Short mmCIF file of C-alpha atoms in Angstrom, two decimals:
data_model
loop_
_atom_site.label_atom_id
_atom_site.label_comp_id
_atom_site.label_asym_id
_atom_site.label_seq_id
_atom_site.Cartn_x
_atom_site.Cartn_y
_atom_site.Cartn_z
CA UNK A 1 161.00 50.27 80.85
CA UNK A 2 161.72 50.08 76.98
CA UNK A 3 164.92 50.04 75.39
CA UNK A 4 164.72 54.06 74.92
CA UNK A 5 164.53 54.15 78.83
CA UNK A 6 161.41 55.98 78.67
CA UNK A 7 158.63 54.55 80.92
CA UNK A 8 155.80 53.76 78.28
CA UNK A 9 152.13 53.94 79.24
CA UNK A 10 149.47 52.54 76.98
CA UNK A 11 145.67 53.51 77.97
CA UNK A 12 142.68 52.44 76.19
CA UNK A 13 140.32 55.59 75.15
CA UNK A 14 136.89 55.20 73.48
CA UNK A 15 135.56 58.49 74.92
CA UNK A 16 133.47 56.99 77.61
CA UNK A 17 133.26 58.23 81.11
CA UNK A 18 135.43 55.15 82.26
CA UNK A 19 137.92 55.85 79.54
CA UNK A 20 138.32 59.44 80.48
CA UNK A 21 139.27 58.59 84.18
CA UNK A 22 141.64 56.04 82.74
CA UNK A 23 143.23 58.85 80.39
CA UNK A 24 143.23 61.42 83.35
CA UNK A 25 145.24 59.01 85.47
CA UNK A 26 147.87 57.76 82.70
CA UNK A 27 148.53 61.23 81.54
CA UNK A 28 149.38 62.19 85.14
CA UNK A 29 151.36 58.97 85.67
CA UNK A 30 153.42 59.70 82.39
CA UNK A 31 153.95 63.46 83.47
CA UNK A 32 155.10 62.32 86.99
CA UNK A 33 157.79 59.56 85.19
CA UNK A 34 158.74 61.93 82.14
CA UNK A 35 157.36 58.85 80.27
CA UNK A 36 155.41 58.28 77.12
CA UNK A 37 151.85 57.74 76.45
CA UNK A 38 150.22 55.66 74.01
CA UNK A 39 146.70 56.20 73.13
CA UNK A 40 144.51 53.25 71.54
CA UNK A 41 141.20 53.72 69.94
CA UNK A 42 139.58 50.47 68.82
CA UNK A 43 136.50 50.75 66.43
CA UNK A 44 134.73 48.27 64.43
CA UNK A 45 131.83 48.40 62.11
CA UNK A 46 128.35 48.03 63.62
CA UNK A 47 126.34 44.80 62.33
CA UNK A 48 124.47 45.66 59.15
CA UNK A 49 121.24 45.26 61.30
CA UNK A 50 122.05 48.41 62.88
CA UNK A 51 122.30 50.49 59.71
CA UNK A 52 118.77 51.34 59.20
CA UNK A 53 118.65 52.66 63.08
CA UNK A 54 121.42 54.49 62.71
CA UNK A 55 120.53 56.54 59.52
CA UNK A 56 116.73 56.84 59.73
CA UNK A 57 114.96 58.88 62.64
CA UNK A 58 111.64 57.77 64.01
CA UNK A 59 110.32 60.68 61.63
CA UNK A 60 111.80 58.84 58.44
CA UNK A 61 114.50 61.50 58.21
CA UNK A 62 117.80 60.26 57.01
CA UNK A 63 120.46 61.25 59.16
CA UNK A 64 124.01 61.83 57.90
CA UNK A 65 125.90 59.62 60.34
CA UNK A 66 129.85 59.64 60.32
CA UNK A 67 131.92 56.63 60.14
CA UNK A 68 132.86 54.60 63.39
CA UNK A 69 136.54 55.28 61.93
CA UNK A 70 136.07 59.12 61.71
CA UNK A 71 134.52 59.11 65.09
CA UNK A 72 137.40 57.12 66.56
CA UNK A 73 139.67 59.41 65.03
CA UNK A 74 138.02 62.28 66.50
CA UNK A 75 137.90 60.83 70.23
CA UNK A 76 141.68 59.94 69.69
CA UNK A 77 142.44 63.61 68.87
CA UNK A 78 140.71 64.65 72.09
CA UNK A 79 142.77 62.35 74.09
CA UNK A 80 146.06 63.57 72.40
CA UNK A 81 145.01 67.16 73.07
CA UNK A 82 144.77 65.99 76.80
CA UNK A 83 148.22 64.67 76.78
CA UNK A 84 149.72 67.45 75.06
CA UNK A 85 147.82 70.09 77.53
CA UNK A 86 149.56 68.30 80.40
CA UNK A 87 152.90 68.52 78.64
CA UNK A 88 153.22 64.74 77.88
CA UNK A 89 154.87 63.02 74.97
CA UNK A 90 151.98 61.15 73.31
CA UNK A 91 151.09 58.96 70.16
CA UNK A 92 147.87 57.74 68.97
CA UNK A 93 146.95 54.66 67.31
CA UNK A 94 143.24 54.21 65.96
CA UNK A 95 142.69 50.61 65.55
CA UNK A 96 140.17 48.79 63.37
CA UNK A 97 139.55 45.69 65.48
CA UNK A 98 136.64 43.35 66.69
CA UNK A 99 138.62 43.12 69.95
CA UNK A 100 139.44 46.09 71.54
CA UNK A 101 141.49 43.82 74.15
CA UNK A 102 143.40 42.44 71.66
CA UNK A 103 144.28 45.85 70.04
CA UNK A 104 145.27 47.14 73.71
CA UNK A 105 147.60 43.96 73.85
CA UNK A 106 149.14 44.15 70.54
CA UNK A 107 150.43 47.91 71.19
CA UNK A 108 151.48 46.95 74.78
CA UNK A 109 153.93 44.49 73.98
CA UNK A 110 156.92 46.69 74.75
CA UNK A 111 155.01 48.77 77.35
CA UNK A 112 155.60 49.24 81.06
CA UNK A 113 152.09 49.72 81.99
CA UNK A 114 148.52 49.50 80.61
CA UNK A 115 145.76 51.52 81.97
CA UNK A 116 142.21 50.66 81.22
CA UNK A 117 138.66 51.98 82.81
CA UNK A 118 136.96 49.49 84.83
CA UNK A 119 133.97 49.38 82.24
CA UNK A 120 132.11 51.32 79.46
CA UNK A 121 130.54 51.21 76.30
CA UNK A 122 132.18 53.99 74.25
CA UNK A 123 130.52 57.09 73.61
CA UNK A 124 128.70 56.24 70.27
CA UNK A 125 128.18 53.09 68.29
CA UNK A 126 130.98 51.15 66.88
CA UNK A 127 133.46 51.94 69.53
CA UNK A 128 134.41 49.34 72.06
CA UNK A 129 135.69 49.64 75.53
CA UNK A 130 134.18 47.97 78.10
CA UNK A 131 134.59 44.36 79.61
CA UNK A 132 138.26 44.18 77.99
CA UNK A 133 139.69 44.83 81.29
CA UNK A 134 139.42 41.31 82.30
CA UNK A 135 141.14 40.12 79.24
CA UNK A 136 143.74 42.58 79.11
CA UNK A 137 144.55 41.54 83.09
CA UNK A 138 144.97 37.97 82.02
CA UNK A 139 147.11 38.57 79.04
CA UNK A 140 148.90 41.71 79.29
CA UNK A 141 152.81 41.51 79.41
CA UNK A 142 153.15 44.06 81.80
CA UNK A 143 151.52 45.61 84.91
CA UNK A 144 147.73 46.55 84.26
CA UNK A 145 145.93 49.22 86.15
CA UNK A 146 142.26 49.24 86.03
CA UNK A 147 140.89 52.71 86.84
CA UNK A 148 137.21 52.69 88.69
CA UNK A 149 135.22 55.88 89.41
CA UNK A 150 134.94 56.87 93.07
CA UNK A 151 132.24 55.73 94.85
CA UNK A 152 129.40 57.91 95.54
#
């Protein structure tokens, strides 16, 4: 436990189905332990080569595209609302990083548990949450829970 005596859970959330599963598990664990939840959403700018594809439709229309940072903030707000609805104390951090694993590990330095989805790509371009679980498992300063979807 941290110096505050509260059990701290860090969860990676990018809006993907797998990150929703991880968030659900982390919120419930924090609720049962009367702990604190830290939600981390990492984003990066897409490569310049992607921009024409992002901004121009097949019909040649230019599309107003939200920035990856703005989309990350929207996703983060969704996660914090889920925690609030469950009565869990939560804080969020939107991090600009090319390495979601590094972003999670930085926030997890004084955590008691890190929760990540088994895999995912994020709900939209520019956000990452996927095979970071392997990196987090190998370098986290605390236990790591990897949440997998139930087998069909």
